Structure formats: C-alpha cells, structure tokens
Amino acid sequence: MRLTLLGTGDAIGTPKIGCKCPACMDALAGGPSRRMRFSVLVESEGSRVLIDSSPDLRWQLLKKDISKVDAVVWTHAHYDHYAGFGDFYRVQSHVDVYALKNTMDYILNYLYFLKPLRHDATAYEPFELAGLEFTLFKVNHPPTETIGVLIKDGHKRAVITSDTNLQIPEESLDLMKNADLMLADAITPPGYNINKHMNAEEAIGLARNLGVRDVKLTHLSHLYPPHQAALKNWPLGHDMMEIVL
Ligand SMILES: [Zn+2]
Ligand SMILES: [Zn+2]
Ligand SMILES: [Zn+2]
C-alpha cells in the first residue's frame, strides 16, 4: 500500500493567518513549512481510501490529480478533519463514508445537503475496504469521540493515531504494537503540554514503546522551527510525502 500525507498541518494550518513567526515566514515564501489541514490518502492496487476530508481537500485532490475515491473514513467530528467533504460535490456523487455512529451523525448533520452512502463502523471490528483491512480503535481526544485507524495489507501494518493524547486505551495500544509505520499526532515540539494532543517527544516515545518500525509526525502546528531545521530533531512529515509499505 501507498500512503500520501495530503495535509500535515493542525486545525490552523501553516502559515497561520496573520502570523510572522519563522515557520510561517518560510510557509508564506512557499517553503516546506507550508502545511494544509489533515488528510491521508491510502492506495492499493488502484483503489483509494481517504482518511479524513480536510478543509483543504480541493487543493489536495488537484495536486494528486485525483477525481474519485472508493471511500472516506472519518476519525472524528472536528472541522479540520471533515469540512472539505463538500469539495466532492459535483466531482463524485456517491461516496461511501465510514465512521463511528456519533461521529457520523454529527458530520452528516453538517453535510445535510449531500447524500453520501453511510456505513456505521464499530471500534475494534475489522472491515474490508479497497482490498485492505481497516480496524478503527479508540484514542483519547477529550471530549470528542475519536478513533485511530489500523490498515493491514497482507502482513504490512500502518497505524494512523488521528488526534489523541497519550492516554490511549490498552486495547488500542495492543493493536498498534509493532506496526511498520505510525503516522502520529504531534501538534507541538517538546515543552508544550496540550491536553488533547501529543507533543513530538510523547509521540516518538509512544512509537518506541510500541516497537513501531517507522514513525512520521503529523498534525503539526507553526510552533515548530521551519521544516528543514526541525527535521534535524524530529521525523516530521510534509505535505504530499509518500510512503510505500
Ligand atoms: Zn485535528
Ligand atoms: Zn506562525
Ligand atoms: Zn481534533
């Protein structure tokens, strides 16, 4: 399978509107600190699944030259993870969407003018999609119901934490163990304590404790140094980064 980090920014995105910090200045100049909001594209043998539909989805699909996906999986009902779904409007009429029931209710209420094909999923119950096995597992992003996603392609396993702090349920940690790749929420560098998210130190520590082979940090804020400098210290993802497993 191939994963593309369509957007590696937090809800604000980089540049943050009006900000003149070093990362935002790099982003404004078109540098690699520029980050769209969160979406991951998962591809396998011609099939495509989108994990979350970023408010920046239109530009992300244009950049990847994609006009059709097989399904969308929503991790939670925060604006930066679903609001771009309307960008499918008149591009693709019938889209299969997967989420936990409460998440689905909230998002489809917001999208009342669209009629995607609803599939309510249950945490820890695997389902097949586009030739891949998906398992949604609970994470901890208070107070919002949020799931991470485990994707299996044969013996290869990729984990997307979505937005979470370190207090992830044991049953989920068991699923995440020894993954080949983890895309981990790390909204800030070390030294910040954000209740709803991990910082870089926490995300890297989690990956290490779980025996994960490779970790890429995502959902990144402008509080990091500019991308090239930050890379010396942390394995940051960048927009349109592709990883093949
Ligand atoms: Zn988010
Ligand atoms: Zn800034
Ligand atoms: Zn969130």
PDB file of C-alpha atoms and ligand atoms in Angstrom:
ATOM      1  CA  MET A   1       0.000   0.000   0.000  1.00  0.00           C
ATOM      2  CA  ARG A   2       0.991   3.572  -0.501  1.00  0.00           C
ATOM      3  CA  LEU A   3       0.169   6.351   1.970  1.00  0.00           C
ATOM      4  CA  THR A   4       0.271  10.018   0.981  1.00  0.00           C
ATOM      5  CA  LEU A   5       0.209  12.702   3.642  1.00  0.00           C
ATOM      6  CA  LEU A   6      -2.100  15.125   1.851  1.00  0.00           C
ATOM      7  CA  GLY A   7      -2.047  17.574   4.745  1.00  0.00           C
ATOM      8  CA  THR A   8       0.274  17.629   7.771  1.00  0.00           C
ATOM      9  CA  GLY A   9      -0.992  20.783   9.473  1.00  0.00           C
ATOM     10  CA  ASP A  10      -3.081  21.312  12.593  1.00  0.00           C
ATOM     11  CA  ALA A  11      -6.535  22.930  12.539  1.00  0.00           C
ATOM     12  CA  ILE A  12      -4.998  26.375  11.979  1.00  0.00           C
ATOM     13  CA  GLY A  13      -2.637  25.325   9.183  1.00  0.00           C
ATOM     14  CA  THR A  14       0.754  26.880   8.440  1.00  0.00           C
ATOM     15  CA  PRO A  15       1.032  29.758   7.728  1.00  0.00           C
ATOM     16  CA  LYS A  16      -1.307  30.804  10.496  1.00  0.00           C
ATOM     17  CA  ILE A  17      -3.300  33.783   9.275  1.00  0.00           C
ATOM     18  CA  GLY A  18      -1.513  36.973  10.347  1.00  0.00           C
ATOM     19  CA  CYS A  19       1.499  35.239  11.949  1.00  0.00           C
ATOM     20  CA  LYS A  20       5.085  36.259  11.166  1.00  0.00           C
ATOM     21  CA  CYS A  21       6.973  33.552  13.111  1.00  0.00           C
ATOM     22  CA  PRO A  22       9.913  31.785  11.361  1.00  0.00           C
ATOM     23  CA  ALA A  23       7.823  28.756  10.284  1.00  0.00           C
ATOM     24  CA  CYS A  24       5.016  30.969   8.969  1.00  0.00           C
ATOM     25  CA  MET A  25       7.511  33.187   7.100  1.00  0.00           C
ATOM     26  CA  ASP A  26       9.006  30.057   5.471  1.00  0.00           C
ATOM     27  CA  ALA A  27       5.491  28.881   4.589  1.00  0.00           C
ATOM     28  CA  LEU A  28       4.491  32.278   3.188  1.00  0.00           C
ATOM     29  CA  ALA A  29       7.600  32.178   0.963  1.00  0.00           C
ATOM     30  CA  GLY A  30       6.387  28.800  -0.401  1.00  0.00           C
ATOM     31  CA  GLY A  31       8.818  26.728   1.692  1.00  0.00           C
ATOM     32  CA  PRO A  32       8.244  23.240   3.110  1.00  0.00           C
ATOM     33  CA  SER A  33       6.798  24.610   6.377  1.00  0.00           C
ATOM     34  CA  ARG A  34       3.582  25.227   4.451  1.00  0.00           C
ATOM     35  CA  ARG A  35       1.005  22.721   5.725  1.00  0.00           C
ATOM     36  CA  MET A  36      -2.548  22.050   4.674  1.00  0.00           C
ATOM     37  CA  ARG A  37      -5.032  20.542   7.111  1.00  0.00           C
ATOM     38  CA  PHE A  38      -5.198  16.805   7.877  1.00  0.00           C
ATOM     39  CA  SER A  39      -5.960  14.108   5.291  1.00  0.00           C
ATOM     40  CA  VAL A  40      -4.194  10.871   4.387  1.00  0.00           C
ATOM     41  CA  LEU A  41      -4.673   9.043   1.097  1.00  0.00           C
ATOM     42  CA  VAL A  42      -4.303   5.253   1.202  1.00  0.00           C
ATOM     43  CA  GLU A  43      -3.866   3.500  -2.145  1.00  0.00           C
ATOM     44  CA  SER A  44      -3.665  -0.166  -3.026  1.00  0.00           C
ATOM     45  CA  GLU A  45      -3.925  -1.805  -6.441  1.00  0.00           C
ATOM     46  CA  GLY A  46      -5.828   1.079  -7.995  1.00  0.00           C
ATOM     47  CA  SER A  47      -8.160   1.596  -5.018  1.00  0.00           C
ATOM     48  CA  ARG A  48      -8.149   4.751  -2.945  1.00  0.00           C
ATOM     49  CA  VAL A  49      -9.368   5.463   0.560  1.00  0.00           C
ATOM     50  CA  LEU A  50      -9.247   8.854   2.161  1.00  0.00           C
ATOM     51  CA  ILE A  51      -8.696   9.117   5.895  1.00  0.00           C
ATOM     52  CA  ASP A  52     -10.470  12.375   6.801  1.00  0.00           C
ATOM     53  CA  SER A  53     -11.587  15.081   4.400  1.00  0.00           C
ATOM     54  CA  SER A  54      -9.531  18.195   5.113  1.00  0.00           C
ATOM     55  CA  PRO A  55     -10.894  21.723   4.588  1.00  0.00           C
ATOM     56  CA  ASP A  56      -8.038  21.909   2.041  1.00  0.00           C
ATOM     57  CA  LEU A  57      -9.259  18.838   0.160  1.00  0.00           C
ATOM     58  CA  ARG A  58      -9.826  20.629  -3.132  1.00  0.00           C
ATOM     59  CA  TRP A  59      -6.171  21.610  -3.482  1.00  0.00           C
ATOM     60  CA  GLN A  60      -5.034  18.231  -2.213  1.00  0.00           C
ATOM     61  CA  LEU A  61      -7.043  16.382  -4.879  1.00  0.00           C
ATOM     62  CA  LEU A  62      -5.853  18.787  -7.558  1.00  0.00           C
ATOM     63  CA  LYS A  63      -2.236  18.276  -6.509  1.00  0.00           C
ATOM     64  CA  LYS A  64      -2.609  14.479  -6.611  1.00  0.00           C
ATOM     65  CA  ASP A  65      -4.729  14.680  -9.788  1.00  0.00           C
ATOM     66  CA  ILE A  66      -7.485  12.565  -8.226  1.00  0.00           C
ATOM     67  CA  SER A  67     -11.174  12.910  -9.019  1.00  0.00           C
ATOM     68  CA  LYS A  68     -12.545   9.748  -7.396  1.00  0.00           C
ATOM     69  CA  VAL A  69     -12.046   7.823  -4.172  1.00  0.00           C
ATOM     70  CA  ASP A  70     -13.532   4.488  -3.118  1.00  0.00           C
ATOM     71  CA  ALA A  71     -14.344   5.594   0.423  1.00  0.00           C
ATOM     72  CA  VAL A  72     -13.755   8.136   3.149  1.00  0.00           C
ATOM     73  CA  VAL A  73     -13.070   7.167   6.767  1.00  0.00           C
ATOM     74  CA  TRP A  74     -13.683   9.935   9.314  1.00  0.00           C
ATOM     75  CA  THR A  75     -11.705   9.807  12.556  1.00  0.00           C
ATOM     76  CA  HIS A  76     -13.720  12.448  14.416  1.00  0.00           C
ATOM     77  CA  ALA A  77     -16.109  15.333  14.060  1.00  0.00           C
ATOM     78  CA  HIS A  78     -13.617  18.222  14.216  1.00  0.00           C
ATOM     79  CA  TYR A  79     -13.829  20.784  11.436  1.00  0.00           C
ATOM     80  CA  ASP A  80     -10.250  20.254  10.245  1.00  0.00           C
ATOM     81  CA  HIS A  81     -10.980  16.534   9.647  1.00  0.00           C
ATOM     82  CA  TYR A  82     -14.246  16.584   7.710  1.00  0.00           C
ATOM     83  CA  ALA A  83     -15.183  20.038   6.414  1.00  0.00           C
ATOM     84  CA  GLY A  84     -13.693  19.557   2.932  1.00  0.00           C
ATOM     85  CA  PHE A  85     -16.067  16.729   2.090  1.00  0.00           C
ATOM     86  CA  GLY A  86     -18.250  19.195   0.195  1.00  0.00           C
ATOM     87  CA  ASP A  87     -15.375  19.547  -2.264  1.00  0.00           C
ATOM     88  CA  PHE A  88     -16.560  16.263  -3.761  1.00  0.00           C
ATOM     89  CA  TYR A  89     -19.795  17.967  -4.725  1.00  0.00           C
ATOM     90  CA  ARG A  90     -20.361  17.513  -8.469  1.00  0.00           C
ATOM     91  CA  VAL A  91     -16.985  15.729  -8.661  1.00  0.00           C
ATOM     92  CA  GLN A  92     -18.164  12.396  -7.264  1.00  0.00           C
ATOM     93  CA  SER A  93     -21.832  11.889  -6.446  1.00  0.00           C
ATOM     94  CA  HIS A  94     -21.857   8.658  -4.419  1.00  0.00           C
ATOM     95  CA  VAL A  95     -19.163   8.366  -1.797  1.00  0.00           C
ATOM     96  CA  ASP A  96     -19.057   5.563   0.769  1.00  0.00           C
ATOM     97  CA  VAL A  97     -18.293   7.020   4.189  1.00  0.00           C
ATOM     98  CA  TYR A  98     -17.222   5.160   7.329  1.00  0.00           C
ATOM     99  CA  ALA A  99     -17.167   6.390  10.935  1.00  0.00           C
ATOM    100  CA  LEU A 100     -18.452   5.565  14.404  1.00  0.00           C
ATOM    101  CA  LYS A 101     -22.160   6.332  14.797  1.00  0.00           C
ATOM    102  CA  ASN A 102     -21.945   9.548  16.865  1.00  0.00           C
ATOM    103  CA  THR A 103     -19.212  10.946  14.626  1.00  0.00           C
ATOM    104  CA  MET A 104     -21.271  10.079  11.563  1.00  0.00           C
ATOM    105  CA  ASP A 105     -24.445  11.697  12.972  1.00  0.00           C
ATOM    106  CA  TYR A 106     -22.592  14.953  13.660  1.00  0.00           C
ATOM    107  CA  ILE A 107     -20.832  15.164  10.297  1.00  0.00           C
ATOM    108  CA  LEU A 108     -23.852  14.181   8.195  1.00  0.00           C
ATOM    109  CA  ASN A 109     -25.914  16.806  10.010  1.00  0.00           C
ATOM    110  CA  TYR A 110     -23.338  19.409   8.919  1.00  0.00           C
ATOM    111  CA  LEU A 111     -23.396  17.960   5.393  1.00  0.00           C
ATOM    112  CA  TYR A 112     -27.216  17.690   5.261  1.00  0.00           C
ATOM    113  CA  PHE A 113     -27.186  18.953   1.642  1.00  0.00           C
ATOM    114  CA  LEU A 114     -25.112  15.960   0.487  1.00  0.00           C
ATOM    115  CA  LYS A 115     -26.064  12.288   0.417  1.00  0.00           C
ATOM    116  CA  PRO A 116     -23.017  10.082   0.941  1.00  0.00           C
ATOM    117  CA  LEU A 117     -23.516   6.335   1.483  1.00  0.00           C
ATOM    118  CA  ARG A 118     -23.381   5.839   5.207  1.00  0.00           C
ATOM    119  CA  HIS A 119     -21.579   2.895   6.864  1.00  0.00           C
ATOM    120  CA  ASP A 120     -21.577   2.984  10.670  1.00  0.00           C
ATOM    121  CA  ALA A 121     -18.484   1.192  11.929  1.00  0.00           C
ATOM    122  CA  THR A 122     -17.755  -0.316  15.334  1.00  0.00           C
ATOM    123  CA  ALA A 123     -14.443   0.126  17.092  1.00  0.00           C
ATOM    124  CA  TYR A 124     -12.214  -2.961  17.106  1.00  0.00           C
ATOM    125  CA  GLU A 125     -14.290  -4.748  14.430  1.00  0.00           C
ATOM    126  CA  PRO A 126     -12.199  -5.051  11.239  1.00  0.00           C
ATOM    127  CA  PHE A 127     -13.806  -4.448   7.851  1.00  0.00           C
ATOM    128  CA  GLU A 128     -12.531  -4.734   4.303  1.00  0.00           C
ATOM    129  CA  LEU A 129     -12.293  -1.775   2.010  1.00  0.00           C
ATOM    130  CA  ALA A 130     -10.490  -1.487  -1.313  1.00  0.00           C
ATOM    131  CA  GLY A 131      -8.700  -4.784  -0.752  1.00  0.00           C
ATOM    132  CA  LEU A 132      -7.314  -3.609   2.607  1.00  0.00           C
ATOM    133  CA  GLU A 133      -8.342  -4.468   6.157  1.00  0.00           C
ATOM    134  CA  PHE A 134      -9.310  -1.484   8.307  1.00  0.00           C
ATOM    135  CA  THR A 135      -9.756  -1.516  12.081  1.00  0.00           C
ATOM    136  CA  LEU A 136     -10.915   1.582  13.936  1.00  0.00           C
ATOM    137  CA  PHE A 137      -9.632   1.846  17.517  1.00  0.00           C
ATOM    138  CA  LYS A 138     -10.453   4.324  20.265  1.00  0.00           C
ATOM    139  CA  VAL A 139      -7.938   7.015  21.144  1.00  0.00           C
ATOM    140  CA  ASN A 140      -8.254   9.905  23.617  1.00  0.00           C
ATOM    141  CA  HIS A 141      -9.043  13.407  22.334  1.00  0.00           C
ATOM    142  CA  PRO A 142     -11.340  14.841  25.011  1.00  0.00           C
ATOM    143  CA  PRO A 143     -14.191  15.498  24.871  1.00  0.00           C
ATOM    144  CA  THR A 144     -14.667  14.305  21.276  1.00  0.00           C
ATOM    145  CA  GLU A 145     -15.223  10.662  20.253  1.00  0.00           C
ATOM    146  CA  THR A 146     -12.136   9.899  18.139  1.00  0.00           C
ATOM    147  CA  ILE A 147     -10.678   6.809  16.522  1.00  0.00           C
ATOM    148  CA  GLY A 148      -7.288   5.887  15.164  1.00  0.00           C
ATOM    149  CA  VAL A 149      -7.041   3.619  12.129  1.00  0.00           C
ATOM    150  CA  LEU A 150      -5.084   0.395  11.636  1.00  0.00           C
ATOM    151  CA  ILE A 151      -4.664  -0.576   7.983  1.00  0.00           C
ATOM    152  CA  LYS A 152      -3.413  -4.027   7.022  1.00  0.00           C
ATOM    153  CA  ASP A 153      -2.197  -5.024   3.594  1.00  0.00           C
ATOM    154  CA  GLY A 154      -1.112  -8.663   3.875  1.00  0.00           C
ATOM    155  CA  HIS A 155       1.479  -8.660   6.658  1.00  0.00           C
ATOM    156  CA  LYS A 156       2.161  -4.893   6.390  1.00  0.00           C
ATOM    157  CA  ARG A 157       0.538  -2.709   9.054  1.00  0.00           C
ATOM    158  CA  ALA A 158       0.138   1.064   9.127  1.00  0.00           C
ATOM    159  CA  VAL A 159      -1.332   2.982  12.054  1.00  0.00           C
ATOM    160  CA  ILE A 160      -2.790   6.488  11.978  1.00  0.00           C
ATOM    161  CA  THR A 161      -3.292   7.815  15.509  1.00  0.00           C
ATOM    162  CA  SER A 162      -5.522  10.740  14.472  1.00  0.00           C
ATOM    163  CA  ASP A 163      -5.806  13.414  17.174  1.00  0.00           C
ATOM    164  CA  THR A 164      -5.012  11.992  20.589  1.00  0.00           C
ATOM    165  CA  ASN A 165      -3.145  12.500  23.834  1.00  0.00           C
ATOM    166  CA  LEU A 166      -1.057   9.706  25.355  1.00  0.00           C
ATOM    167  CA  GLN A 167      -3.913   8.195  27.391  1.00  0.00           C
ATOM    168  CA  ILE A 168      -4.843   5.671  24.693  1.00  0.00           C
ATOM    169  CA  PRO A 169      -6.873   2.619  25.846  1.00  0.00           C
ATOM    170  CA  GLU A 170      -4.921  -0.591  26.375  1.00  0.00           C
ATOM    171  CA  GLU A 171      -6.962  -2.489  23.780  1.00  0.00           C
ATOM    172  CA  SER A 172      -5.886   0.070  21.180  1.00  0.00           C
ATOM    173  CA  LEU A 173      -2.227   0.009  22.213  1.00  0.00           C
ATOM    174  CA  ASP A 174      -2.260  -3.757  21.658  1.00  0.00           C
ATOM    175  CA  LEU A 175      -3.434  -3.218  18.069  1.00  0.00           C
ATOM    176  CA  MET A 176      -0.799  -0.540  17.417  1.00  0.00           C
ATOM    177  CA  LYS A 177       2.144  -2.690  18.573  1.00  0.00           C
ATOM    178  CA  ASN A 178       4.977  -3.428  16.125  1.00  0.00           C
ATOM    179  CA  ALA A 179       3.352  -1.542  13.249  1.00  0.00           C
ATOM    180  CA  ASP A 180       5.529  -0.968  10.190  1.00  0.00           C
ATOM    181  CA  LEU A 181       4.523   2.700  10.150  1.00  0.00           C
ATOM    182  CA  MET A 182       2.839   5.098  12.540  1.00  0.00           C
ATOM    183  CA  LEU A 183       1.529   8.496  11.474  1.00  0.00           C
ATOM    184  CA  ALA A 184       1.362  10.198  14.843  1.00  0.00           C
ATOM    185  CA  ASP A 185      -0.287  13.393  16.046  1.00  0.00           C
ATOM    186  CA  ALA A 186       2.482  15.662  17.376  1.00  0.00           C
ATOM    187  CA  ILE A 187       1.000  19.114  17.371  1.00  0.00           C
ATOM    188  CA  THR A 188       3.962  20.844  19.047  1.00  0.00           C
ATOM    189  CA  PRO A 189       7.665  20.341  19.721  1.00  0.00           C
ATOM    190  CA  PRO A 190       8.597  19.093  23.224  1.00  0.00           C
ATOM    191  CA  GLY A 191       7.932  21.501  26.080  1.00  0.00           C
ATOM    192  CA  TYR A 192       4.271  22.150  25.336  1.00  0.00           C
ATOM    193  CA  ASN A 193       1.536  20.350  27.222  1.00  0.00           C
ATOM    194  CA  ILE A 194      -1.587  20.278  25.066  1.00  0.00           C
ATOM    195  CA  ASN A 195      -4.296  18.279  26.802  1.00  0.00           C
ATOM    196  CA  LYS A 196      -5.933  16.965  23.601  1.00  0.00           C
ATOM    197  CA  HIS A 197      -2.783  16.113  21.626  1.00  0.00           C
ATOM    198  CA  MET A 198       0.702  14.609  21.931  1.00  0.00           C
ATOM    199  CA  ASN A 199       3.839  16.702  21.514  1.00  0.00           C
ATOM    200  CA  ALA A 200       6.796  15.372  19.488  1.00  0.00           C
ATOM    201  CA  GLU A 201       8.526  13.810  22.486  1.00  0.00           C
ATOM    202  CA  GLU A 202       5.369  11.970  23.552  1.00  0.00           C
ATOM    203  CA  ALA A 203       4.605  10.740  20.022  1.00  0.00           C
ATOM    204  CA  ILE A 204       8.142   9.446  19.474  1.00  0.00           C
ATOM    205  CA  GLY A 205       8.130   7.826  22.938  1.00  0.00           C
ATOM    206  CA  LEU A 206       4.817   6.103  22.148  1.00  0.00           C
ATOM    207  CA  ALA A 207       6.182   4.733  18.870  1.00  0.00           C
ATOM    208  CA  ARG A 208       9.313   3.486  20.621  1.00  0.00           C
ATOM    209  CA  ASN A 209       7.365   1.805  23.447  1.00  0.00           C
ATOM    210  CA  LEU A 210       5.138   0.047  20.919  1.00  0.00           C
ATOM    211  CA  GLY A 211       8.056  -1.214  18.837  1.00  0.00           C
ATOM    212  CA  VAL A 212       6.884   0.692  15.765  1.00  0.00           C
ATOM    213  CA  ARG A 213       9.396   0.436  12.903  1.00  0.00           C
ATOM    214  CA  ASP A 214       8.959   3.905  11.405  1.00  0.00           C
ATOM    215  CA  VAL A 215       7.181   6.995  12.707  1.00  0.00           C
ATOM    216  CA  LYS A 216       6.248  10.196  10.911  1.00  0.00           C
ATOM    217  CA  LEU A 217       4.877  13.116  12.889  1.00  0.00           C
ATOM    218  CA  THR A 218       1.875  14.963  11.529  1.00  0.00           C
ATOM    219  CA  HIS A 219      -0.934  17.380  12.543  1.00  0.00           C
ATOM    220  CA  LEU A 220       1.894  19.882  13.108  1.00  0.00           C
ATOM    221  CA  SER A 221       1.469  23.476  14.244  1.00  0.00           C
ATOM    222  CA  HIS A 222       3.504  26.560  13.310  1.00  0.00           C
ATOM    223  CA  LEU A 223       5.195  26.337  16.742  1.00  0.00           C
ATOM    224  CA  TYR A 224       7.897  24.101  15.243  1.00  0.00           C
ATOM    225  CA  PRO A 225      11.033  25.719  13.795  1.00  0.00           C
ATOM    226  CA  PRO A 226      10.972  25.956   9.968  1.00  0.00           C
ATOM    227  CA  HIS A 227      10.680  22.469   8.430  1.00  0.00           C
ATOM    228  CA  GLN A 228      14.296  21.934   7.311  1.00  0.00           C
ATOM    229  CA  ALA A 229      15.685  22.954  10.717  1.00  0.00           C
ATOM    230  CA  ALA A 230      13.047  20.931  12.604  1.00  0.00           C
ATOM    231  CA  LEU A 231      13.922  17.785  10.613  1.00  0.00           C
ATOM    232  CA  LYS A 232      17.313  17.676  12.378  1.00  0.00           C
ATOM    233  CA  ASN A 233      15.489  16.885  15.612  1.00  0.00           C
ATOM    234  CA  TRP A 234      12.204  15.201  14.710  1.00  0.00           C
ATOM    235  CA  PRO A 235      10.870  12.921  11.927  1.00  0.00           C
ATOM    236  CA  LEU A 236       8.318  15.410  10.625  1.00  0.00           C
ATOM    237  CA  GLY A 237       6.084  14.579   7.718  1.00  0.00           C
ATOM    238  CA  HIS A 238       5.493  17.122   4.989  1.00  0.00           C
ATOM    239  CA  ASP A 239       2.574  17.715   2.630  1.00  0.00           C
ATOM    240  CA  MET A 240       2.430  15.201  -0.258  1.00  0.00           C
ATOM    241  CA  MET A 241       5.005  12.912   1.396  1.00  0.00           C
ATOM    242  CA  GLU A 242       4.539   9.360   0.060  1.00  0.00           C
ATOM    243  CA  ILE A 243       5.368   6.206   1.972  1.00  0.00           C
ATOM    244  CA  VAL A 244       5.189   2.757   0.379  1.00  0.00           C
ATOM    245  CA  LEU A 245       4.832  -0.332   2.566  1.00  0.00           C
TER     246      LEU A 245
HETATM  247 ZN    ZN B   1      -7.277  17.958  14.153  1.00  0.00          ZN
HETATM  248 ZN    ZN B   2       3.444  31.277  12.901  1.00  0.00          ZN
HETATM  249 ZN    ZN B   3      -9.389  17.070  16.665  1.00  0.00          ZN
END
